[in-house]
Structures are given as structure tokens and as C-alpha cells.
mmCIF file of C-alpha atoms in Angstrom:
data_model
loop_
_atom_site.group_PDB
_atom_site.id
_atom_site.type_symbol
_atom_site.label_atom_id
_atom_site.label_comp_id
_atom_site.label_asym_id
_atom_site.label_seq_id
_atom_site.Cartn_x
_atom_site.Cartn_y
_atom_site.Cartn_z
ATOM 1 C CA VAL J 19 11.980 -57.488 80.487
ATOM 2 C CA ARG J 20 11.739 -61.167 79.333
ATOM 3 C CA ILE J 21 14.385 -62.264 77.100
ATOM 4 C CA LEU J 22 14.930 -65.389 75.210
ATOM 5 C CA VAL J 23 18.663 -66.216 74.565
ATOM 6 C CA VAL J 24 19.186 -68.863 71.808
ATOM 7 C CA GLY J 25 22.690 -70.306 71.819
ATOM 8 C CA ALA J 26 23.133 -69.506 75.624
ATOM 9 C CA THR J 27 25.888 -71.954 76.336
ATOM 10 C CA GLY J 28 28.309 -70.768 73.720
ATOM 11 C CA THR J 29 31.230 -68.415 74.416
ATOM 12 C CA ILE J 30 29.420 -65.275 73.450
ATOM 13 C CA GLY J 31 25.966 -66.527 74.407
ATOM 14 C CA ALA J 32 26.926 -67.300 78.143
ATOM 15 C CA ALA J 33 28.504 -63.754 78.260
ATOM 16 C CA VAL J 34 25.329 -62.163 76.897
ATOM 17 C CA VAL J 35 23.180 -64.009 79.437
ATOM 18 C CA ARG J 36 25.654 -62.905 82.240
ATOM 19 C CA SER J 37 25.105 -59.322 81.150
ATOM 20 C CA LEU J 38 21.402 -59.518 80.690
ATOM 21 C CA GLU J 39 20.463 -61.449 83.813
ATOM 22 C CA THR J 40 21.544 -58.775 86.308
ATOM 23 C CA ARG J 41 18.503 -56.711 85.389
ATOM 24 C CA HIS J 42 16.122 -58.930 83.148
ATOM 25 C CA GLU J 43 14.390 -62.282 83.160
ATOM 26 C CA VAL J 44 16.525 -64.517 80.693
ATOM 27 C CA LEU J 45 15.165 -67.659 79.299
ATOM 28 C CA ALA J 46 18.136 -69.888 78.057
ATOM 29 C CA ALA J 47 17.670 -71.917 74.973
ATOM 30 C CA GLY J 48 20.207 -74.267 73.012
ATOM 31 C CA ARG J 49 20.712 -77.210 71.065
ATOM 32 C CA SER J 50 21.840 -79.322 74.051
ATOM 33 C CA SER J 51 20.902 -77.553 77.130
ATOM 34 C CA GLY J 52 18.309 -75.250 78.858
ATOM 35 C CA LEU J 53 15.179 -75.148 76.677
ATOM 36 C CA ARG J 54 15.998 -77.296 73.621
ATOM 37 C CA VAL J 55 15.778 -75.860 69.970
ATOM 38 C CA ASP J 56 17.213 -77.139 66.720
ATOM 39 C CA MET J 57 17.657 -73.886 64.773
ATOM 40 C CA SER J 58 17.798 -75.824 61.358
ATOM 41 C CA ASP J 59 14.160 -77.029 62.098
ATOM 42 C CA ARG J 60 11.288 -74.428 61.517
ATOM 43 C CA ASP J 61 9.053 -76.705 63.850
ATOM 44 C CA SER J 62 11.450 -76.906 66.643
ATOM 45 C CA ILE J 63 11.705 -72.932 66.507
ATOM 46 C CA ALA J 64 7.848 -72.809 66.552
ATOM 47 C CA SER J 65 7.700 -75.284 69.451
ATOM 48 C CA LEU J 66 10.045 -73.230 71.440
ATOM 49 C CA TYR J 67 8.071 -70.027 71.042
ATOM 50 C CA ALA J 68 4.762 -71.837 72.035
ATOM 51 C CA HIS J 69 6.625 -73.177 75.058
ATOM 52 C CA VAL J 70 7.864 -69.792 76.257
ATOM 53 C CA GLY J 71 4.842 -67.615 75.321
ATOM 54 C CA GLN J 72 5.317 -63.910 75.298
ATOM 55 C CA VAL J 73 8.702 -62.375 75.412
ATOM 56 C CA ASP J 74 10.068 -58.866 75.035
ATOM 57 C CA ALA J 75 13.323 -59.746 73.292
ATOM 58 C CA VAL J 76 15.001 -62.485 71.506
ATOM 59 C CA VAL J 77 18.720 -62.679 71.218
ATOM 60 C CA CYS J 78 20.290 -65.483 69.047
ATOM 61 C CA THR J 79 24.178 -66.233 69.328
ATOM 62 C CA ALA J 80 23.593 -69.773 67.667
ATOM 63 C CA GLY J 81 24.169 -70.993 64.242
ATOM 64 C CA HIS J 82 26.827 -72.916 62.557
ATOM 65 C CA ALA J 83 28.249 -72.584 58.958
ATOM 66 C CA ALA J 84 31.121 -74.495 57.322
ATOM 67 C CA PHE J 85 34.496 -73.118 57.192
ATOM 68 C CA ARG J 86 36.191 -74.979 54.185
ATOM 69 C CA PRO J 87 37.876 -73.859 50.942
ATOM 70 C CA LEU J 88 35.323 -73.102 48.167
ATOM 71 C CA LEU J 89 36.027 -75.988 45.892
ATOM 72 C CA GLU J 90 35.967 -78.330 48.808
ATOM 73 C CA LEU J 91 32.568 -77.359 50.004
ATOM 74 C CA ALA J 92 30.106 -80.145 49.450
ATOM 75 C CA ASP J 93 26.651 -79.342 48.433
ATOM 76 C CA GLU J 94 25.685 -80.518 52.100
ATOM 77 C CA ASP J 95 28.021 -78.176 53.681
ATOM 78 C CA LEU J 96 26.291 -75.193 51.806
ATOM 79 C CA ARG J 97 22.822 -76.500 52.542
ATOM 80 C CA ARG J 98 23.642 -76.970 56.314
ATOM 81 C CA SER J 99 25.270 -73.473 56.399
ATOM 82 C CA LEU J 100 22.026 -71.884 54.921
ATOM 83 C CA ASP J 101 19.709 -73.994 56.825
ATOM 84 C CA GLY J 102 21.485 -73.489 60.140
ATOM 85 C CA LYS J 103 22.719 -69.870 60.662
ATOM 86 C CA LEU J 104 20.901 -68.203 57.991
ATOM 87 C CA MET J 105 17.384 -69.756 57.944
ATOM 88 C CA GLY J 106 17.451 -70.558 61.483
ATOM 89 C CA GLN J 107 17.715 -66.954 62.404
ATOM 90 C CA VAL J 108 15.396 -65.795 59.650
ATOM 91 C CA ASN J 109 12.875 -68.153 61.059
ATOM 92 C CA LEU J 110 13.324 -66.934 64.571
ATOM 93 C CA VAL J 111 12.379 -63.643 63.306
ATOM 94 C CA ARG J 112 9.469 -64.634 61.114
ATOM 95 C CA LEU J 113 7.822 -67.020 63.690
ATOM 96 C CA GLY J 114 8.747 -64.693 66.633
ATOM 97 C CA ALA J 115 6.827 -61.617 65.233
ATOM 98 C CA ASP J 116 3.715 -62.824 66.568
ATOM 99 C CA VAL J 117 5.008 -63.681 69.909
ATOM 100 C CA LEU J 118 7.020 -60.521 70.997
ATOM 101 C CA SER J 119 5.354 -57.896 72.938
ATOM 102 C CA ASP J 120 4.875 -54.440 71.132
ATOM 103 C CA GLY J 121 8.274 -52.677 70.564
ATOM 104 C CA GLY J 122 10.236 -55.886 71.217
ATOM 105 C CA SER J 123 13.377 -56.653 69.541
ATOM 106 C CA PHE J 124 15.301 -59.448 67.759
ATOM 107 C CA THR J 125 19.152 -59.331 67.974
ATOM 108 C CA LEU J 126 20.837 -61.621 65.488
ATOM 109 C CA SER J 127 24.550 -62.685 64.956
ATOM 110 C CA SER J 128 26.490 -62.225 61.794
ATOM 111 C CA GLY J 129 30.267 -61.872 61.896
ATOM 112 C CA LEU J 130 32.974 -59.798 60.270
ATOM 113 C CA LEU J 131 33.999 -62.359 57.803
ATOM 114 C CA SER J 132 31.004 -60.944 55.935
ATOM 115 C CA ARG J 133 33.140 -58.185 54.835
ATOM 116 C CA GLN J 134 36.504 -59.251 55.981
ATOM 117 C CA PRO J 135 36.786 -62.802 54.340
ATOM 118 C CA LEU J 136 39.565 -65.199 54.939
ATOM 119 C CA PRO J 137 40.561 -68.235 52.658
ATOM 120 C CA GLY J 138 38.080 -70.862 53.430
ATOM 121 C CA SER J 139 35.401 -68.583 54.817
ATOM 122 C CA THR J 140 33.118 -68.519 51.707
ATOM 123 C CA ALA J 141 30.160 -70.340 53.186
ATOM 124 C CA LEU J 142 30.382 -68.227 56.495
ATOM 125 C CA SER J 143 31.093 -65.113 54.626
ATOM 126 C CA MET J 144 27.888 -65.621 52.517
ATOM 127 C CA VAL J 145 25.806 -66.511 55.466
ATOM 128 C CA ASN J 146 26.998 -63.634 57.547
ATOM 129 C CA ALA J 147 26.438 -61.081 54.628
ATOM 130 C CA ALA J 148 23.025 -62.549 54.109
ATOM 131 C CA ILE J 149 22.050 -61.965 57.759
ATOM 132 C CA GLU J 150 23.329 -58.414 57.498
ATOM 133 C CA GLY J 151 21.109 -57.970 54.334
ATOM 134 C CA PHE J 152 18.245 -59.381 55.893
ATOM 135 C CA VAL J 153 18.315 -57.328 59.077
ATOM 136 C CA ARG J 154 18.617 -54.097 57.102
ATOM 137 C CA ALA J 155 15.436 -55.057 55.026
ATOM 138 C CA ALA J 156 13.421 -56.875 57.587
ATOM 139 C CA ALA J 157 13.412 -53.760 59.926
ATOM 140 C CA LEU J 158 11.307 -51.958 57.414
ATOM 141 C CA ASP J 159 8.582 -54.756 57.365
ATOM 142 C CA LEU J 160 8.243 -55.524 61.031
ATOM 143 C CA PRO J 161 4.947 -54.341 62.678
ATOM 144 C CA ARG J 162 4.119 -52.991 66.131
ATOM 145 C CA GLY J 163 7.473 -51.137 66.665
ATOM 146 C CA LEU J 164 9.333 -54.561 66.681
ATOM 147 C CA ARG J 165 13.016 -54.045 65.893
ATOM 148 C CA VAL J 166 15.776 -56.395 64.355
ATOM 149 C CA ASN J 167 19.440 -55.873 64.572
ATOM 150 C CA ALA J 168 22.494 -58.069 64.220
ATOM 151 C CA VAL J 169 25.912 -57.962 66.057
ATOM 152 C CA SER J 170 28.896 -58.785 63.727
ATOM 153 C CA PRO J 171 31.771 -59.835 66.100
ATOM 154 C CA SER J 172 35.315 -60.353 65.235
ATOM 155 C CA TRP J 173 37.362 -63.210 66.565
ATOM 156 C CA VAL J 174 36.655 -63.549 70.348
ATOM 157 C CA ARG J 175 39.617 -63.573 72.901
ATOM 158 C CA GLU J 176 38.213 -66.603 74.752
ATOM 159 C CA THR J 177 37.653 -68.531 71.582
ATOM 160 C CA LEU J 178 41.165 -67.897 70.257
ATOM 161 C CA ALA J 179 42.518 -69.012 73.783
ATOM 162 C CA ALA J 180 40.406 -72.291 73.673
ATOM 163 C CA MET J 181 41.974 -72.903 70.202
ATOM 164 C CA GLY J 182 45.431 -72.547 71.555
ATOM 165 C CA ARG J 183 46.053 -69.326 69.535
ATOM 166 C CA ASP J 184 47.137 -65.800 70.699
ATOM 167 C CA PRO J 185 44.033 -64.221 72.312
ATOM 168 C CA ASP J 186 45.426 -60.664 72.109
ATOM 169 C CA PRO J 187 43.756 -59.742 68.676
ATOM 170 C CA GLY J 188 40.424 -60.995 69.992
ATOM 171 C CA VAL J 189 37.743 -59.069 71.385
ATOM 172 C CA PRO J 190 36.632 -60.127 75.059
ATOM 173 C CA ALA J 191 33.447 -62.032 75.191
ATOM 174 C CA ALA J 192 32.068 -59.395 77.535
ATOM 175 C CA ALA J 193 32.641 -56.605 75.389
ATOM 176 C CA VAL J 194 30.862 -58.540 72.495
ATOM 177 C CA ALA J 195 28.106 -59.174 74.900
ATOM 178 C CA GLY J 196 27.800 -55.390 75.446
ATOM 179 C CA SER J 197 26.787 -54.831 71.805
ATOM 180 C CA TYR J 198 23.950 -57.311 72.288
ATOM 181 C CA VAL J 199 22.687 -55.567 75.353
ATOM 182 C CA LYS J 200 22.808 -52.362 73.186
ATOM 183 C CA CYS J 201 20.516 -53.730 70.786
ATOM 184 C CA VAL J 202 18.060 -54.988 73.469
ATOM 185 C CA GLU J 203 17.940 -52.009 75.593
ATOM 186 C CA GLY J 204 18.381 -49.265 72.755
ATOM 187 C CA ASP J 205 15.877 -48.079 70.115
ATOM 188 C CA MET J 206 17.931 -48.990 66.972
ATOM 189 C CA THR J 207 16.644 -51.154 64.081
ATOM 190 C CA GLY J 208 18.060 -52.423 61.064
ATOM 191 C CA GLN J 209 21.553 -52.049 62.155
ATOM 192 C CA VAL J 210 24.596 -54.133 61.997
ATOM 193 C CA LEU J 211 27.014 -53.603 65.070
ATOM 194 C CA ASP J 212 30.370 -54.319 64.313
ATOM 195 C CA VAL J 213 32.632 -55.481 67.163
ATOM 196 C CA PHE J 214 36.320 -54.985 65.949
ATOM 197 C CA THR J 215 38.232 -53.754 69.040
ATOM 198 C CA GLY J 216 38.688 -54.201 72.702
ATOM 199 C CA ALA J 217 36.451 -53.846 75.886
ATOM 200 C CA GLY J 218 36.260 -50.044 75.565
ATOM 201 C CA ASP J 219 34.440 -50.033 72.219
ATOM 202 C CA ALA J 220 31.457 -52.105 73.322
ATOM 203 C CA ASP J 221 30.615 -49.976 76.543
ATOM 204 C CA VAL F 29 37.804 -64.401 24.273
ATOM 205 C CA ARG F 30 34.912 -66.886 24.643
ATOM 206 C CA ILE F 31 32.132 -65.632 26.991
ATOM 207 C CA LEU F 32 29.173 -67.545 28.383
ATOM 208 C CA VAL F 33 26.392 -65.114 29.444
ATOM 209 C CA VAL F 34 23.588 -66.670 31.490
ATOM 210 C CA GLY F 35 20.313 -64.701 31.475
ATOM 211 C CA ALA F 36 21.053 -63.409 28.124
ATOM 212 C CA THR F 37 17.658 -62.364 27.205
ATOM 213 C CA GLY F 38 17.050 -60.290 30.210
ATOM 214 C CA THR F 39 17.068 -56.525 30.042
ATOM 215 C CA ILE F 40 20.512 -56.267 31.547
ATOM 216 C CA GLY F 41 21.602 -59.591 29.882
ATOM 217 C CA ALA F 42 20.707 -58.404 26.421
ATOM 218 C CA ALA F 43 22.714 -55.319 27.000
ATOM 219 C CA VAL F 44 25.736 -57.144 28.330
ATOM 220 C CA VAL F 45 25.473 -59.436 25.117
ATOM 221 C CA ARG F 46 25.528 -56.354 22.784
ATOM 222 C CA SER F 47 28.543 -54.819 24.595
ATOM 223 C CA LEU F 48 30.519 -58.142 24.503
ATOM 224 C CA GLU F 49 29.806 -59.384 21.176
ATOM 225 C CA THR F 50 31.535 -56.574 19.220
ATOM 226 C CA ARG F 51 34.958 -57.916 20.240
ATOM 227 C CA HIS F 52 34.419 -61.281 21.882
ATOM 228 C CA GLU F 53 32.579 -64.789 21.184
ATOM 229 C CA VAL F 54 29.429 -64.779 23.169
ATOM 230 C CA LEU F 55 27.521 -67.803 24.082
ATOM 231 C CA ALA F 56 23.935 -66.912 25.221
ATOM 232 C CA ALA F 57 22.262 -69.168 27.906
ATOM 233 C CA GLY F 58 18.983 -68.696 29.510
ATOM 234 C CA ARG F 59 15.929 -70.482 31.094
ATOM 235 C CA SER F 60 13.836 -70.250 27.776
ATOM 236 C CA SER F 61 16.064 -69.444 24.941
ATOM 237 C CA GLY F 62 19.746 -69.890 23.579
ATOM 238 C CA LEU F 63 21.517 -72.735 25.558
ATOM 239 C CA ARG F 64 18.896 -73.753 28.018
ATOM 240 C CA VAL F 65 19.731 -73.853 31.857
ATOM 241 C CA ASP F 66 17.795 -73.852 34.917
ATOM 242 C CA MET F 67 19.736 -72.013 37.544
ATOM 243 C CA SER F 68 17.948 -73.666 40.297
ATOM 244 C CA ASP F 69 19.197 -77.091 39.185
ATOM 245 C CA ARG F 70 22.852 -78.086 39.923
ATOM 246 C CA ASP F 71 22.668 -80.833 37.132
ATOM 247 C CA SER F 72 21.424 -78.395 34.529
ATOM 248 C CA ILE F 73 24.258 -76.069 35.256
ATOM 249 C CA ALA F 74 26.797 -79.077 35.024
ATOM 250 C CA SER F 75 25.194 -79.977 31.749
ATOM 251 C CA LEU F 76 25.627 -76.519 30.282
ATOM 252 C CA TYR F 77 29.181 -76.365 31.176
ATOM 253 C CA ALA F 78 29.661 -79.909 29.582
ATOM 254 C CA HIS F 79 28.024 -78.790 26.484
ATOM 255 C CA VAL F 80 29.953 -75.409 25.949
ATOM 256 C CA GLY F 81 33.387 -76.675 26.988
ATOM 257 C CA GLN F 82 36.276 -74.228 27.995
ATOM 258 C CA VAL F 83 35.381 -70.705 28.224
ATOM 259 C CA ASP F 84 37.362 -67.554 29.299
ATOM 260 C CA ALA F 85 34.547 -65.844 31.169
ATOM 261 C CA VAL F 86 31.167 -66.443 32.626
ATOM 262 C CA VAL F 87 28.639 -63.613 33.222
ATOM 263 C CA CYS F 88 25.419 -64.210 34.987
ATOM 264 C CA THR F 89 22.554 -61.737 34.737
ATOM 265 C CA ALA F 90 20.016 -64.520 35.902
ATOM 266 C CA GLY F 91 18.387 -65.218 39.021
ATOM 267 C CA HIS F 92 14.918 -64.401 40.714
ATOM 268 C CA ALA F 93 14.208 -63.857 44.140
ATOM 269 C CA ALA F 94 10.822 -62.994 45.952
ATOM 270 C CA PHE F 95 9.635 -59.422 46.617
ATOM 271 C CA ARG F 96 6.960 -59.575 49.167
ATOM 272 C CA PRO F 97 6.641 -58.344 52.781
ATOM 273 C CA LEU F 98 8.693 -60.432 55.439
ATOM 274 C CA LEU F 99 5.627 -61.778 57.256
ATOM 275 C CA GLU F 100 3.930 -62.751 53.783
ATOM 276 C CA LEU F 101 7.004 -64.722 52.623
ATOM 277 C CA ALA F 102 5.981 -68.329 52.353
ATOM 278 C CA ASP F 103 8.637 -70.799 53.310
ATOM 279 C CA GLU F 104 8.704 -71.667 49.530
ATOM 280 C CA ASP F 105 9.316 -68.025 48.626
ATOM 281 C CA LEU F 106 12.438 -68.152 50.717
ATOM 282 C CA ARG F 107 13.709 -71.545 49.487
ATOM 283 C CA ARG F 108 13.288 -70.579 45.727
ATOM 284 C CA SER F 109 15.020 -67.204 46.427
ATOM 285 C CA LEU F 110 18.021 -69.132 47.871
ATOM 286 C CA ASP F 111 18.033 -71.951 45.327
ATOM 287 C CA GLY F 112 17.640 -69.509 42.303
ATOM 288 C CA LYS F 113 19.528 -66.217 42.612
ATOM 289 C CA LEU F 114 21.998 -67.294 45.324
ATOM 290 C CA MET F 115 22.815 -71.051 45.082
ATOM 291 C CA GLY F 116 22.523 -70.768 41.247
ATOM 292 C CA GLN F 117 25.189 -68.365 41.010
ATOM 293 C CA VAL F 118 27.226 -69.936 43.684
ATOM 294 C CA ASN F 119 27.008 -73.293 41.711
ATOM 295 C CA LEU F 120 28.011 -71.464 38.428
ATOM 296 C CA VAL F 121 31.280 -70.685 40.111
ATOM 297 C CA ARG F 122 31.635 -74.155 41.852
ATOM 298 C CA LEU F 123 31.070 -76.036 38.826
ATOM 299 C CA GLY F 124 32.774 -73.629 36.388
ATOM 300 C CA ALA F 125 35.992 -73.491 38.183
ATOM 301 C CA ASP F 126 37.255 -76.460 36.293
ATOM 302 C CA VAL F 127 35.972 -75.184 32.947
ATOM 303 C CA LEU F 128 37.445 -71.715 32.837
ATOM 304 C CA SER F 129 40.778 -71.141 31.304
ATOM 305 C CA ASP F 130 43.586 -69.914 33.369
ATOM 306 C CA GLY F 131 42.792 -66.352 34.574
ATOM 307 C CA GLY F 132 39.248 -66.527 33.522
ATOM 308 C CA SER F 133 36.468 -64.768 35.292
ATOM 309 C CA PHE F 134 33.088 -65.020 36.797
ATOM 310 C CA THR F 135 30.904 -61.799 36.934
ATOM 311 C CA LEU F 136 27.735 -62.486 39.056
ATOM 312 C CA SER F 137 24.834 -60.058 39.829
ATOM 313 C CA SER F 138 23.670 -58.706 43.260
ATOM 314 C CA GLY F 139 21.666 -55.513 43.279
ATOM 315 C CA LEU F 140 21.716 -52.432 45.576
ATOM 316 C CA LEU F 141 18.748 -53.760 47.705
ATOM 317 C CA SER F 142 21.354 -55.518 49.447
ATOM 318 C CA ARG F 143 22.447 -52.324 51.164
ATOM 319 C CA GLN F 144 19.493 -49.907 50.299
ATOM 320 C CA PRO F 145 16.683 -51.771 51.285
ATOM 321 C CA LEU F 146 12.881 -51.226 50.603
ATOM 322 C CA PRO F 147 9.705 -52.327 52.297
ATOM 323 C CA GLY F 148 9.157 -55.843 50.873
ATOM 324 C CA SER F 149 12.714 -56.532 49.723
ATOM 325 C CA THR F 150 13.705 -58.849 52.548
ATOM 326 C CA ALA F 151 14.376 -61.971 50.541
ATOM 327 C CA LEU F 152 16.012 -60.138 47.695
ATOM 328 C CA SER F 153 18.292 -58.057 50.100
ATOM 329 C CA MET F 154 19.233 -61.213 51.960
ATOM 330 C CA VAL F 155 20.068 -62.895 48.710
ATOM 331 C CA ASN F 156 21.797 -59.903 47.117
ATOM 332 C CA ALA F 157 23.972 -59.371 50.323
ATOM 333 C CA ALA F 158 24.848 -63.050 50.285
ATOM 334 C CA ILE F 159 26.168 -62.867 46.793
ATOM 335 C CA GLU F 160 28.203 -59.967 47.602
ATOM 336 C CA GLY F 161 29.720 -61.844 50.672
ATOM 337 C CA PHE F 162 30.185 -65.014 48.571
ATOM 338 C CA VAL F 163 32.211 -62.882 45.824
ATOM 339 C CA ARG F 164 34.512 -61.277 48.287
ATOM 340 C CA ALA F 165 35.458 -64.427 49.991
ATOM 341 C CA ALA F 166 35.267 -66.886 46.942
ATOM 342 C CA ALA F 167 38.092 -64.709 45.282
ATOM 343 C CA LEU F 168 40.346 -65.804 47.995
ATOM 344 C CA ASP F 169 40.004 -69.436 47.230
ATOM 345 C CA LEU F 170 39.939 -69.649 43.489
ATOM 346 C CA PRO F 171 42.824 -71.358 41.740
ATOM 347 C CA ARG F 172 44.867 -70.616 38.507
ATOM 348 C CA GLY F 173 44.322 -66.825 38.685
ATOM 349 C CA LEU F 174 40.390 -67.077 38.330
ATOM 350 C CA ARG F 175 38.476 -64.031 39.240
ATOM 351 C CA VAL F 176 35.110 -63.592 40.702
ATOM 352 C CA ASN F 177 33.235 -60.214 40.998
ATOM 353 C CA ALA F 178 29.571 -58.884 41.265
ATOM 354 C CA VAL F 179 27.910 -56.101 39.559
ATOM 355 C CA SER F 180 25.299 -54.567 41.889
ATOM 356 C CA PRO F 181 22.744 -52.394 39.784
ATOM 357 C CA SER F 182 20.260 -50.066 40.950
ATOM 358 C CA TRP F 183 16.765 -49.747 39.011
ATOM 359 C CA VAL F 184 17.218 -49.913 35.307
ATOM 360 C CA ARG F 185 15.877 -47.398 33.175
ATOM 361 C CA GLU F 186 14.358 -49.755 30.744
ATOM 362 C CA THR F 187 12.805 -51.866 33.426
ATOM 363 C CA LEU F 188 11.277 -48.815 35.030
ATOM 364 C CA ALA F 189 9.802 -47.902 31.709
ATOM 365 C CA ALA F 190 8.484 -51.434 31.124
ATOM 366 C CA MET F 191 6.687 -51.283 34.460
ATOM 367 C CA GLY F 192 5.018 -47.853 33.636
ATOM 368 C CA ARG F 193 7.113 -45.825 36.097
ATOM 369 C CA ASP F 194 9.255 -42.850 35.661
ATOM 370 C CA PRO F 195 12.503 -44.124 34.021
ATOM 371 C CA ASP F 196 14.453 -41.004 34.952
ATOM 372 C CA PRO F 197 15.861 -42.183 38.254
ATOM 373 C CA GLY F 198 17.060 -45.433 36.500
ATOM 374 C CA VAL F 199 20.365 -46.412 35.198
ATOM 375 C CA PRO F 200 20.227 -47.202 31.402
ATOM 376 C CA ALA F 201 20.941 -50.852 30.653
ATOM 377 C CA ALA F 202 23.953 -49.992 28.592
ATOM 378 C CA ALA F 203 25.631 -48.275 31.592
ATOM 379 C CA VAL F 204 25.019 -51.259 33.618
ATOM 380 C CA ALA F 205 26.451 -53.586 31.058
ATOM 381 C CA GLY F 206 29.570 -51.285 31.185
ATOM 382 C CA SER F 207 30.312 -52.577 34.573
ATOM 383 C CA TYR F 208 29.955 -56.140 33.779
ATOM 384 C CA VAL F 209 32.564 -55.546 30.710
ATOM 385 C CA LYS F 210 34.944 -53.776 33.218
ATOM 386 C CA CYS F 211 34.707 -57.010 35.322
ATOM 387 C CA VAL F 212 35.471 -59.281 32.334
ATOM 388 C CA GLU F 213 38.098 -57.280 30.667
ATOM 389 C CA GLY F 214 39.681 -55.903 33.801
ATOM 390 C CA ASP F 215 41.979 -57.426 36.497
ATOM 391 C CA MET F 216 39.926 -57.046 39.625
ATOM 392 C CA THR F 217 38.641 -59.774 41.806
ATOM 393 C CA GLY F 218 36.523 -60.048 44.856
ATOM 394 C CA GLN F 219 35.005 -56.668 44.079
ATOM 395 C CA VAL F 220 31.366 -55.682 44.194
ATOM 396 C CA LEU F 221 30.771 -52.829 41.473
ATOM 397 C CA ASP F 222 27.853 -50.490 42.472
ATOM 398 C CA VAL F 223 26.025 -48.871 39.481
ATOM 399 C CA PHE F 224 23.951 -46.074 41.032
ATOM 400 C CA THR F 225 24.019 -43.333 38.527
ATOM 401 C CA GLY F 226 23.874 -42.532 34.614
ATOM 402 C CA ALA F 227 25.661 -43.613 31.729
ATOM 403 C CA GLY F 228 28.682 -41.587 32.502
ATOM 404 C CA ASP F 229 29.695 -43.409 35.508
ATOM 405 C CA ALA F 230 29.862 -46.751 34.088
ATOM 406 C CA ASP F 231 32.069 -45.983 31.098
#
């Protein structure tokens, strides 16, 4: 099948592309490489869809939200978090609903901070939770057998290593990618797949 | 204690005021009666706080979000839903953190559609879920023992009756109000109180 992956050069996105491209046609999109898209700009998402034409699945691993203590969050931090990670993914579904083939799927990204917050995670926890609420409800309204799910990853091993932190509590990116593949190739809709643990869990 | 109730004339808000005013000083605020506030306007919220001065608790039962099928939602529906019910309550906490007395509390409103969606509830489910994620995380960042919780009510009996529907599956407004009182008078923080069932549950 023909799959559009937005955020294809991030740690998780690249792992998703590697997992999918062995048996599917993958169209890689991102902010600064592959097919270009600015997820905070509705028109940019519409242009991307006009450019790629019909696809069978859309996977999104892109989207930034602020990580900063509640009382240090500027209005602009909150606005960018909502416009980027939340509304970017919401618009990917709204605008893509006409573009996907019957039975096609959207797989979005939230993150475990939605339900396991840390100090400083308010904007990210709010946005991730919103994505999970969106997915559960949007699944009920999509036509033509279209599906929508989200993967909610914990810290990723490779990201922790790149930050100079102990990678051992992290989930390998390849394991996280396995959950995205499940959403694309499976039948589920309206689901949030938590990826807490090691590689075995996501197989 | 001195409690600011925003949304005091709504079905739930009025019940909250009735429950609280027997033993507390209640300041009633709303869009069109009592102390006036436009929850979608940050400056309006700041003016309200400047006017009331120090309070010990803030309860918010105000906030509108669109109820419309996903693919019929206009950009403006989503923007208003985020600005009103979500950012209005977020700003009530951000701006109120300097105004509340030590150990004071915020009690916000989400709604069970966050986790029990219906067709057409996408915007509301997204916003309610975001409020729940916000509350869980914001509790970790608030200073001076300030607390923040949310009440997540199911359909309210009086609201169903006013809509000409069978009120029996609904929760009486007085029972919902009991959960807000628990949040104000208790010690919990970062919690989402679900109000599913009848009066007995919320006592």
C-alpha cells in the first residue's frame, strides 16, 4: 500500500519508514527534508495532499510542544504547542479524509506524558491527552471505513542516548515503530497504543 | 473560605453555588451575570482577578466547545472550542496562581466525552481530554501548595429534561456539585473526578 509518513526524519519517524518500506511504498515528508510540510500551517498540509494524491495510509510522527514549567509558559508556547502537535495532526485527518482510499488509516502520535506527567510537561501533557481524546472520538465520524489511531510512546532509547542520558529505561525506536505498523496493517480504530516497555512488547 | 465560581448561572454552576454558599463566601462570575468575564479573553480573566482580589478557591463550570461531526467542523469551530473551554480554563489557572491564597485550589470542568465519545463529539472530546491532561500535569508545577483538579460529569439530569429527553440516565446537578465541593474542601490535586452515576455516588 501507499503510505505518507510525516516526520520521517525524526528518531521514531525514520524507524517507522524502515519498518514500512520493506513491503509498502513510503512517501516521506517533513519540515526540512523529503516532501516539505509545515504542520502548523493548514494550507501547507493541503498542498502536501494535493501533491501526493491518493494514499492508503498516513502516519504522523511530527509535532512539537513546549516543555517548560506551567508558570513559565508564555502565551506563545501554548499557542505553538496547540497549533503544531495538536491542530497539525487534527488537520492531517480533516484534510486527508477526502484523499485516503476506502478503509485507509491515520496513525497519529501522542505520548505517555498525557497520563504520566512530569514537572514541566503541562503543555505536552495537555496536547498529548487532546490527541488521544480526538482519536477516540474522530473514529466514530470517519466515513468509508477510514480508521484513526494514535501511538503513545514512552521515552525512546535512542533519544535518551542522544541526550547523554541512560538509554536503558527507554523503548527502542524499532519497537515503537512496531506499534505504528500494527495501526497501519491492522483493523483497529479509535485506539491509543501505549508503548511502555522493551522490544518484545511491540512485536 | 472565599470562592470564585465562574459559570455560576449554568445548570451545574448554580448547583455548585448552592452547595458552597451554605458555609463559604461565594463570588459568582459568568458571561452575562454576576461578575462579568469572557473566558476566551485572557485580559478579561486578568481583570476579573484584579477585581476580586485574593480568593481561596476557584471553580470553573464555564466553557463551550462545538458539537458537530468531524468533517463538518469549521476551522472556527475548533478555534473557539480551544480558546473557550480549554485555554479559558488553562488561563484561569495560569493567571490565578498569583491570586490564590497558599493551599488554594482550582477546580475545572472536563466531561466524560473525553473517554466515552459519541458521534459528533470530536471537538468536545479533544478539549475535555486536554483539560484532564492539563490538570494531571499542572498539579506538579503549582507553587505554595496550590491544587488543581477537574470534575468530569456525565449527562446531567436537569439538562436532559430541559432538552426534552429522558432525564433518568442523567446525574442530578446536585450530585455533580458534590464532586466540585470535594475538590474544594479536600486535599487532592492532579485528579479527575468522574461523575457517572446517581446522587449516592457523589456524596
